[in-house]
Tab-separated table of C-alpha atoms in Angstrom:
chain	number	residue	atom	x	y	z
A	1	MET	CA	0.000	0.000	0.000
A	2	THR	CA	0.980	3.642	-0.540
A	3	GLN	CA	-0.584	6.647	1.150
A	4	GLU	CA	-3.507	6.065	-1.237
A	5	VAL	CA	-5.959	3.527	0.152
A	6	ALA	CA	-5.877	0.335	-1.898
A	7	SER	CA	-9.630	-0.206	-2.038
A	8	ALA	CA	-12.544	2.218	-2.209
A	9	ALA	CA	-14.364	-0.037	0.258
A	10	VAL	CA	-11.767	0.724	2.914
A	11	PRO	CA	-12.120	4.244	4.364
A	12	ARG	CA	-9.084	6.492	4.617
A	13	LEU	CA	-7.693	6.238	8.126
A	14	THR	CA	-7.497	10.019	8.411
A	15	SER	CA	-11.208	10.290	7.525
A	16	LEU	CA	-12.144	8.361	10.668
A	17	SER	CA	-10.691	10.821	13.178
A	18	HIS	CA	-11.310	14.446	14.079
A	19	GLY	CA	-7.565	15.076	14.415
A	20	GLY	CA	-4.302	13.320	13.712
A	21	GLY	CA	-0.927	12.696	15.292
A	22	CYS	CA	0.206	15.005	18.066
A	23	GLY	CA	-2.293	17.574	16.803
A	24	CYS	CA	-4.821	15.519	18.817
A	25	LYS	CA	-3.274	16.708	22.078
A	26	ILE	CA	-5.397	18.602	24.564
A	27	ALA	CA	-4.456	22.284	24.326
A	28	PRO	CA	-1.607	23.140	26.738
A	29	GLY	CA	-3.667	25.667	28.712
A	30	VAL	CA	-6.446	23.139	29.348
A	31	LEU	CA	-3.928	20.423	30.198
A	32	SER	CA	-2.216	22.699	32.715
A	33	GLU	CA	-5.517	23.264	34.509
A	34	LEU	CA	-6.218	19.532	34.624
A	35	LEU	CA	-2.773	18.702	36.024
A	36	LYS	CA	-3.280	21.127	38.910
A	37	ARG	CA	-5.615	18.527	40.365
A	38	PHE	CA	-2.771	16.022	40.788
A	39	GLY	CA	-1.512	15.382	44.306
A	40	PRO	CA	1.987	16.526	45.353
A	41	ALA	CA	4.840	14.270	44.280
A	42	ALA	CA	6.923	15.134	47.347
A	43	SER	CA	5.396	12.217	49.251
A	44	TYR	CA	7.186	9.824	46.872
A	45	PRO	CA	10.900	10.474	47.446
A	46	ASN	CA	12.059	8.079	44.711
A	47	LEU	CA	9.959	9.830	42.066
A	48	MET	CA	12.633	11.888	40.336
A	49	VAL	CA	10.400	13.389	37.637
A	50	GLY	CA	6.617	13.698	37.806
A	51	THR	CA	4.120	16.194	36.418
A	52	GLU	CA	5.609	19.340	37.922
A	53	THR	CA	7.437	20.640	34.819
A	54	ALA	CA	5.377	18.978	32.053
A	55	ASP	CA	8.363	16.779	31.234
A	56	ASP	CA	8.389	14.045	28.621
A	57	ALA	CA	8.183	11.021	30.932
A	58	ALA	CA	8.054	9.992	34.571
A	59	VAL	CA	11.305	8.811	36.175
A	60	TYR	CA	11.476	6.636	39.302
A	61	ARG	CA	14.748	5.804	41.072
A	62	LEU	CA	15.139	2.035	41.506
A	63	ASN	CA	18.578	2.067	43.119
A	64	ASP	CA	21.867	3.982	42.972
A	65	GLU	CA	22.576	2.735	39.437
A	66	GLN	CA	19.175	2.576	37.756
A	67	ALA	CA	16.108	4.754	37.302
A	68	LEU	CA	12.986	3.602	35.479
A	69	ILE	CA	11.545	5.847	32.768
A	70	ALA	CA	7.830	5.333	32.065
A	71	THR	CA	5.737	7.065	29.425
A	72	THR	CA	2.699	6.577	27.227
A	73	ASP	CA	1.782	8.189	23.940
A	74	PHE	CA	-1.006	7.430	21.475
A	75	PHE	CA	-3.049	9.262	18.886
A	76	MET	CA	-5.328	9.049	15.864
A	77	PRO	CA	-4.018	8.571	12.308
A	78	ILE	CA	-1.827	11.211	10.711
A	79	VAL	CA	-1.527	9.202	7.460
A	80	ASP	CA	-3.686	6.686	5.609
A	81	ASP	CA	-1.155	3.903	5.152
A	82	PRO	CA	-1.703	1.626	8.197
A	83	HIS	CA	1.891	0.393	8.395
A	84	ASP	CA	3.224	3.952	8.301
A	85	PHE	CA	0.701	5.029	10.943
A	86	GLY	CA	1.952	2.299	13.253
A	87	ARG	CA	5.588	3.236	12.633
A	88	ILE	CA	5.000	6.919	13.299
A	89	ALA	CA	3.038	6.316	16.506
A	90	ALA	CA	5.669	3.932	17.866
A	91	THR	CA	8.571	6.251	17.006
A	92	ASN	CA	6.775	9.114	18.696
A	93	ALA	CA	6.174	7.118	21.886
A	94	LEU	CA	9.780	5.915	22.101
A	95	SER	CA	10.996	9.498	21.742
A	96	ASP	CA	9.945	10.369	25.288
A	97	VAL	CA	12.402	7.848	26.725
A	98	TYR	CA	15.231	9.165	24.558
A	99	ALA	CA	14.338	12.731	25.580
A	100	MET	CA	14.964	11.810	29.225
A	101	GLY	CA	18.405	10.445	28.324
A	102	GLY	CA	17.310	6.839	28.603
A	103	THR	CA	17.336	3.596	26.636
A	104	PRO	CA	13.982	1.839	25.961
A	105	ILE	CA	13.663	-1.717	27.266
A	106	MET	CA	10.038	-2.742	26.622
A	107	ALA	CA	6.745	-1.489	25.199
A	108	LEU	CA	3.055	-2.272	25.593
A	109	ALA	CA	0.593	-1.557	22.789
A	110	ILE	CA	-2.404	0.745	23.242
A	111	VAL	CA	-5.051	-0.069	20.630
A	112	GLY	CA	-8.509	1.366	20.029
A	113	MET	CA	-10.087	0.489	16.685
A	114	PRO	CA	-13.531	0.663	15.022
A	115	ILE	CA	-13.679	-3.096	14.567
A	116	ASN	CA	-16.746	-3.083	12.313
A	117	VAL	CA	-15.390	-0.312	10.074
A	118	LEU	CA	-11.782	-1.254	9.410
A	119	PRO	CA	-10.777	-4.657	7.992
A	120	HIS	CA	-8.832	-6.734	10.482
A	121	SER	CA	-5.968	-6.874	8.000
A	122	VAL	CA	-5.628	-3.069	8.175
A	123	ILE	CA	-5.575	-3.119	11.975
A	124	ALA	CA	-2.984	-5.893	11.947
A	125	GLU	CA	-0.811	-3.811	9.617
A	126	ILE	CA	-0.909	-0.895	12.078
A	127	LEU	CA	0.325	-3.224	14.815
A	128	ARG	CA	3.029	-4.639	12.564
A	129	GLY	CA	4.228	-1.130	11.792
A	130	GLY	CA	4.618	-0.341	15.463
A	131	GLU	CA	6.318	-3.645	16.132
A	132	SER	CA	8.827	-3.016	13.325
A	133	VAL	CA	9.965	0.247	14.938
A	134	CYS	CA	10.277	-1.409	18.342
A	135	ALA	CA	12.402	-4.132	16.729
A	136	GLU	CA	14.600	-1.386	15.252
A	137	ALA	CA	14.968	0.034	18.764
A	138	GLY	CA	15.858	-3.435	20.053
A	139	ILE	CA	12.839	-3.914	22.319
A	140	PRO	CA	9.775	-6.191	22.380
A	141	VAL	CA	6.126	-5.244	22.314
A	142	ALA	CA	5.413	-7.436	25.322
A	143	GLY	CA	1.660	-6.986	25.605
A	144	GLY	CA	-0.900	-4.213	25.779
A	145	HIS	CA	-4.609	-3.490	25.799
A	146	SER	CA	-7.226	-3.065	23.074
A	147	ILE	CA	-10.764	-1.705	22.860
A	148	ASP	CA	-13.437	-1.271	20.187
A	149	SER	CA	-13.617	2.500	19.682
A	150	VAL	CA	-15.307	4.951	17.333
A	151	GLU	CA	-12.011	6.436	16.108
A	152	PRO	CA	-8.777	4.526	15.398
A	153	ILE	CA	-6.178	5.040	18.129
A	154	TYR	CA	-2.732	3.504	18.404
A	155	GLY	CA	0.348	4.049	20.526
A	156	LEU	CA	2.623	2.572	23.144
A	157	ALA	CA	3.398	2.618	26.826
A	158	VAL	CA	7.194	2.489	26.958
A	159	MET	CA	9.623	1.725	29.745
A	160	GLY	CA	13.310	2.583	29.733
A	161	LEU	CA	16.341	2.781	31.972
A	162	VAL	CA	18.815	5.548	32.768
A	163	HIS	CA	21.445	6.150	35.426
A	164	PRO	CA	19.915	8.476	38.054
A	165	SER	CA	22.727	10.986	37.602
A	166	ARG	CA	22.149	11.141	33.829
A	167	VAL	CA	18.445	11.978	33.728
A	168	LYS	CA	17.936	14.914	31.348
A	169	ARG	CA	14.938	16.954	32.447
A	170	ASN	CA	13.370	19.772	30.467
A	171	ALA	CA	13.799	22.175	33.406
A	172	ASP	CA	17.569	22.323	33.912
A	173	ALA	CA	18.671	24.775	31.207
A	174	ARG	CA	21.206	27.423	32.252
A	175	ALA	CA	21.655	31.042	31.228
A	176	GLY	CA	24.162	31.207	28.384
A	177	ASP	CA	23.212	27.783	26.981
A	178	VAL	CA	22.713	27.396	23.258
A	179	LEU	CA	19.615	25.664	21.909
A	180	ILE	CA	20.028	22.894	19.342
A	181	LEU	CA	17.141	21.316	17.443
A	182	GLY	CA	17.595	17.792	16.075
A	183	LYS	CA	14.959	17.665	13.315
A	184	ALA	CA	13.484	20.108	10.818
A	185	LEU	CA	10.005	21.473	11.538
A	186	GLY	CA	6.671	21.365	9.739
A	187	VAL	CA	5.139	17.899	10.201
A	188	GLY	CA	1.751	19.368	11.093
A	189	ILE	CA	1.729	21.413	7.902
A	190	LEU	CA	2.589	18.370	5.776
A	191	SER	CA	-0.122	16.309	7.481
A	192	ALA	CA	-2.656	19.059	6.735
A	193	ALA	CA	-1.535	19.055	3.098
A	194	LEU	CA	-1.964	15.273	2.991
A	195	LYS	CA	-5.533	15.537	4.273
A	196	LYS	CA	-6.262	18.074	1.529
A	197	ASN	CA	-4.723	15.768	-1.127
A	198	ARG	CA	-2.038	18.359	-1.839
A	199	LEU	CA	1.031	16.409	-0.717
A	200	ASP	CA	2.911	14.697	-3.531
A	201	ASP	CA	4.890	11.460	-3.220
A	202	ALA	CA	8.176	13.277	-2.581
A	203	GLY	CA	6.602	15.303	0.226
A	204	TYR	CA	5.068	12.171	1.721
A	205	ARG	CA	8.451	10.426	1.746
A	206	VAL	CA	9.977	13.420	3.552
A	207	MET	CA	7.197	13.307	6.118
A	208	ILE	CA	7.600	9.574	6.753
A	209	ASP	CA	11.395	9.808	6.932
A	210	THR	CA	11.346	12.428	9.680
A	211	THR	CA	8.475	10.966	11.707
A	212	THR	CA	9.948	7.446	11.763
A	213	ARG	CA	13.514	8.470	12.628
A	214	LEU	CA	14.218	7.346	16.194
A	215	ASN	CA	15.659	10.036	18.478
A	216	ARG	CA	18.464	7.709	19.567
A	217	PRO	CA	20.993	10.512	20.177
A	218	GLY	CA	19.138	11.189	23.437
A	219	ALA	CA	20.819	8.290	25.217
A	220	ALA	CA	24.296	9.505	24.214
A	221	LEU	CA	23.439	13.115	25.085
A	222	ALA	CA	22.832	11.967	28.646
A	223	ALA	CA	26.533	11.154	29.010
A	224	MET	CA	27.654	14.670	28.005
A	225	ASP	CA	28.400	16.932	30.962
A	226	GLY	CA	27.717	20.055	28.921
A	227	VAL	CA	24.148	18.986	28.094
A	228	HIS	CA	21.860	20.481	30.712
A	229	ALA	CA	18.280	20.009	29.494
A	230	VAL	CA	16.505	18.013	26.782
A	231	THR	CA	12.923	17.725	25.579
A	232	ASP	CA	11.275	16.638	22.355
A	233	VAL	CA	9.199	18.958	20.202
A	234	THR	CA	5.756	17.448	19.651
A	235	GLY	CA	2.149	18.594	19.843
A	236	PHE	CA	2.634	22.042	21.369
A	237	GLY	CA	4.996	23.146	18.601
A	238	LEU	CA	8.494	24.577	18.898
A	239	ALA	CA	7.290	27.688	20.735
A	240	GLY	CA	5.295	25.634	23.249
A	241	HIS	CA	8.037	23.189	24.150
A	242	ALA	CA	10.667	25.942	24.284
A	243	LEU	CA	8.333	27.744	26.679
A	244	GLU	CA	8.166	24.674	28.925
A	245	MET	CA	11.964	24.685	29.002
A	246	ALA	CA	12.017	28.415	29.780
A	247	ARG	CA	9.464	28.103	32.581
A	248	GLY	CA	11.266	25.169	34.146
A	249	ALA	CA	14.538	27.110	34.322
A	250	ASN	CA	12.940	30.558	34.898
A	251	LEU	CA	14.813	31.930	31.876
A	252	THR	CA	14.002	33.380	28.450
A	253	ALA	CA	14.357	31.086	25.446
A	254	ARG	CA	15.479	33.281	22.567
A	255	LEU	CA	14.846	31.720	19.138
A	256	ARG	CA	16.407	32.959	15.903
A	257	LEU	CA	13.781	32.888	13.195
A	258	ASP	CA	16.306	32.778	10.354
A	259	ALA	CA	18.054	29.758	11.906
A	260	LEU	CA	15.001	27.497	12.140
A	261	PRO	CA	15.116	24.457	9.810
A	262	TRP	CA	11.961	23.684	7.819
A	263	LEU	CA	11.011	20.557	5.946
A	264	PRO	CA	10.790	21.040	2.149
A	265	GLY	CA	7.583	22.724	1.012
A	266	VAL	CA	6.366	23.620	4.493
A	267	GLU	CA	6.764	27.387	4.254
A	268	ALA	CA	4.968	27.518	0.893
A	269	PHE	CA	2.061	25.428	2.190
A	270	ALA	CA	1.720	27.634	5.287
A	271	ALA	CA	1.783	30.804	3.178
A	272	ASP	CA	-1.063	29.275	1.154
A	273	GLY	CA	-3.148	28.736	4.281
A	274	VAL	CA	-2.454	25.021	4.745
A	275	ILE	CA	-2.152	24.882	8.531
A	276	THR	CA	-3.704	22.834	11.343
A	277	GLY	CA	-6.368	23.911	13.800
A	278	ALA	CA	-4.055	22.820	16.597
A	279	SER	CA	-1.647	25.629	15.685
A	280	GLY	CA	-4.265	28.232	16.592
A	281	ARG	CA	-5.230	26.378	19.773
A	282	ASN	CA	-1.588	26.294	20.815
A	283	TRP	CA	-1.206	30.046	20.328
A	284	ALA	CA	-4.404	30.746	22.271
A	285	SER	CA	-3.036	28.691	25.170
A	286	TYR	CA	0.429	30.216	25.536
A	287	GLY	CA	0.766	33.147	23.132
A	288	GLU	CA	0.800	35.673	25.962
A	289	SER	CA	4.176	34.226	27.027
A	290	VAL	CA	5.733	34.473	23.558
A	291	ARG	CA	7.229	37.747	22.301
A	292	LEU	CA	7.387	37.989	18.523
A	293	GLY	CA	9.682	40.407	16.754
A	294	ALA	CA	8.381	42.805	14.129
A	295	ASN	CA	9.869	40.525	11.458
A	296	VAL	CA	7.598	37.585	12.424
A	297	SER	CA	4.558	37.291	10.154
A	298	ASP	CA	1.257	35.602	10.956
A	299	THR	CA	2.317	32.712	8.734
A	300	GLN	CA	5.579	32.330	10.635
A	301	ARG	CA	3.674	32.440	13.911
A	302	ALA	CA	1.560	29.521	12.680
A	303	LEU	CA	4.763	27.643	11.845
A	304	LEU	CA	6.182	28.261	15.330
A	305	THR	CA	3.080	26.723	16.917
A	306	ASP	CA	2.687	23.927	14.359
A	307	PRO	CA	2.192	20.596	16.184
A	308	GLN	CA	5.040	18.201	15.482
A	309	THR	CA	4.361	14.484	15.471
A	310	SER	CA	7.506	12.536	16.360
A	311	GLY	CA	9.519	15.767	16.265
A	312	GLY	CA	13.137	16.371	17.083
A	313	LEU	CA	15.013	16.723	20.345
A	314	LEU	CA	15.510	20.250	21.681
A	315	VAL	CA	18.802	20.435	23.570
A	316	SER	CA	20.040	23.162	25.912
A	317	CYS	CA	23.794	22.878	26.307
A	318	ALA	CA	26.874	24.889	27.232
A	319	PRO	CA	28.359	26.743	24.214
A	320	GLU	CA	31.552	24.704	24.443
A	321	ALA	CA	29.511	21.477	24.081
A	322	ALA	CA	27.596	22.612	20.988
A	323	ASP	CA	30.043	21.216	18.420
A	324	ALA	CA	30.028	17.788	20.093
A	325	VAL	CA	26.224	17.762	20.268
A	326	LEU	CA	25.923	18.682	16.593
A	327	ALA	CA	28.541	16.090	15.640
A	328	LEU	CA	26.553	13.423	17.494
A	329	PHE	CA	23.345	14.318	15.690
A	330	HIS	CA	25.005	14.488	12.291
A	331	SER	CA	26.820	11.174	12.787
A	332	GLN	CA	23.468	9.471	13.376
A	333	GLY	CA	21.843	10.889	10.260
A	334	PHE	CA	20.166	13.985	11.692
A	335	VAL	CA	21.491	16.262	8.969
A	336	ASP	CA	19.126	19.152	9.809
A	337	ALA	CA	20.332	19.469	13.419
A	338	THR	CA	21.387	23.054	14.051
A	339	VAL	CA	21.718	25.820	16.635
A	340	ILE	CA	18.443	27.775	16.780
A	341	GLY	CA	18.880	30.084	19.757
A	342	GLU	CA	19.990	30.471	23.341
A	343	MET	CA	18.779	30.646	26.926
A	344	VAL	CA	19.229	34.065	28.560
A	345	GLU	CA	18.413	35.788	31.818
A	346	GLY	CA	14.914	37.234	31.843
A	347	ASP	CA	11.272	36.401	32.389
A	348	ALA	CA	10.132	32.827	31.792
A	349	ARG	CA	9.040	33.246	28.199
A	350	VAL	CA	9.988	32.704	24.561
A	351	GLN	CA	11.342	35.494	22.382
A	352	VAL	CA	11.449	35.102	18.608
A	353	GLY	CA	13.164	37.472	16.214
């Protein structure tokens, strides 16, 4: 199968859901209000990372040498090819472990499918896609849970390990750090173009290549003393996840607009109005904490808030570590990795110019 559905009798996966990929996320402002209802984590002394800084995964200290990373991530289809959907969802879920500096060890499948709408062969292909990515990461899909649901949903609960001293939180950036982004931006735009039947085969291949590329450099980044904070850029867009980093460290994340890497065709699509609804929801949730320079257009604002599915790692590191971080990314095939800004003293916000 290609991104075109093989049979007219089989509905397009993307037609069965009201949103796709990480664009399905609850808006960050709403999520923040919901998380306020959680009890304090201080009563669990071995819980190293919980919900307090909106980090990528929970981390629990097992002993002096090991900490367990636990995360879950699932969403509705971003593409119509079932195998590709499974691959993207699995890559995205594994990314949270890499973003904490860890190595995945096992996954459980999360499956919700409209059993009477989709052929069982299509559902099986989604599962095979996810399993293929887990095999690439060297881990088993050891079980899971499934339900009959109105919309197709797939993802993973993933467990990983990291040394307690090497956990990379999103809140530990330091003033003077440089910001490095591991992948080019614009997945949400490409997914919107796909839904509108405006994405050609070359654009689709670009989209699949970036969304199925495992963020493996995260585990090696954890061993670098100059790396202070790491997160992955997903549903809240670059501006949203940079803001989480800024709030955690009580610093300003300053982004250079002309340094941001974009996937081919993304800027042209955005200029033509091909954007996602999630981009506007993101801006409504956190826009008051983002300062845009006079050179930032409305189109560029939409790009900054574009939800990324299986996006790249955002790294805050000492300037003297930047070359080593970039070399690591480039050696593992992340050719778009580049310096996009810096962390500076100031209010907890994002500044773009």
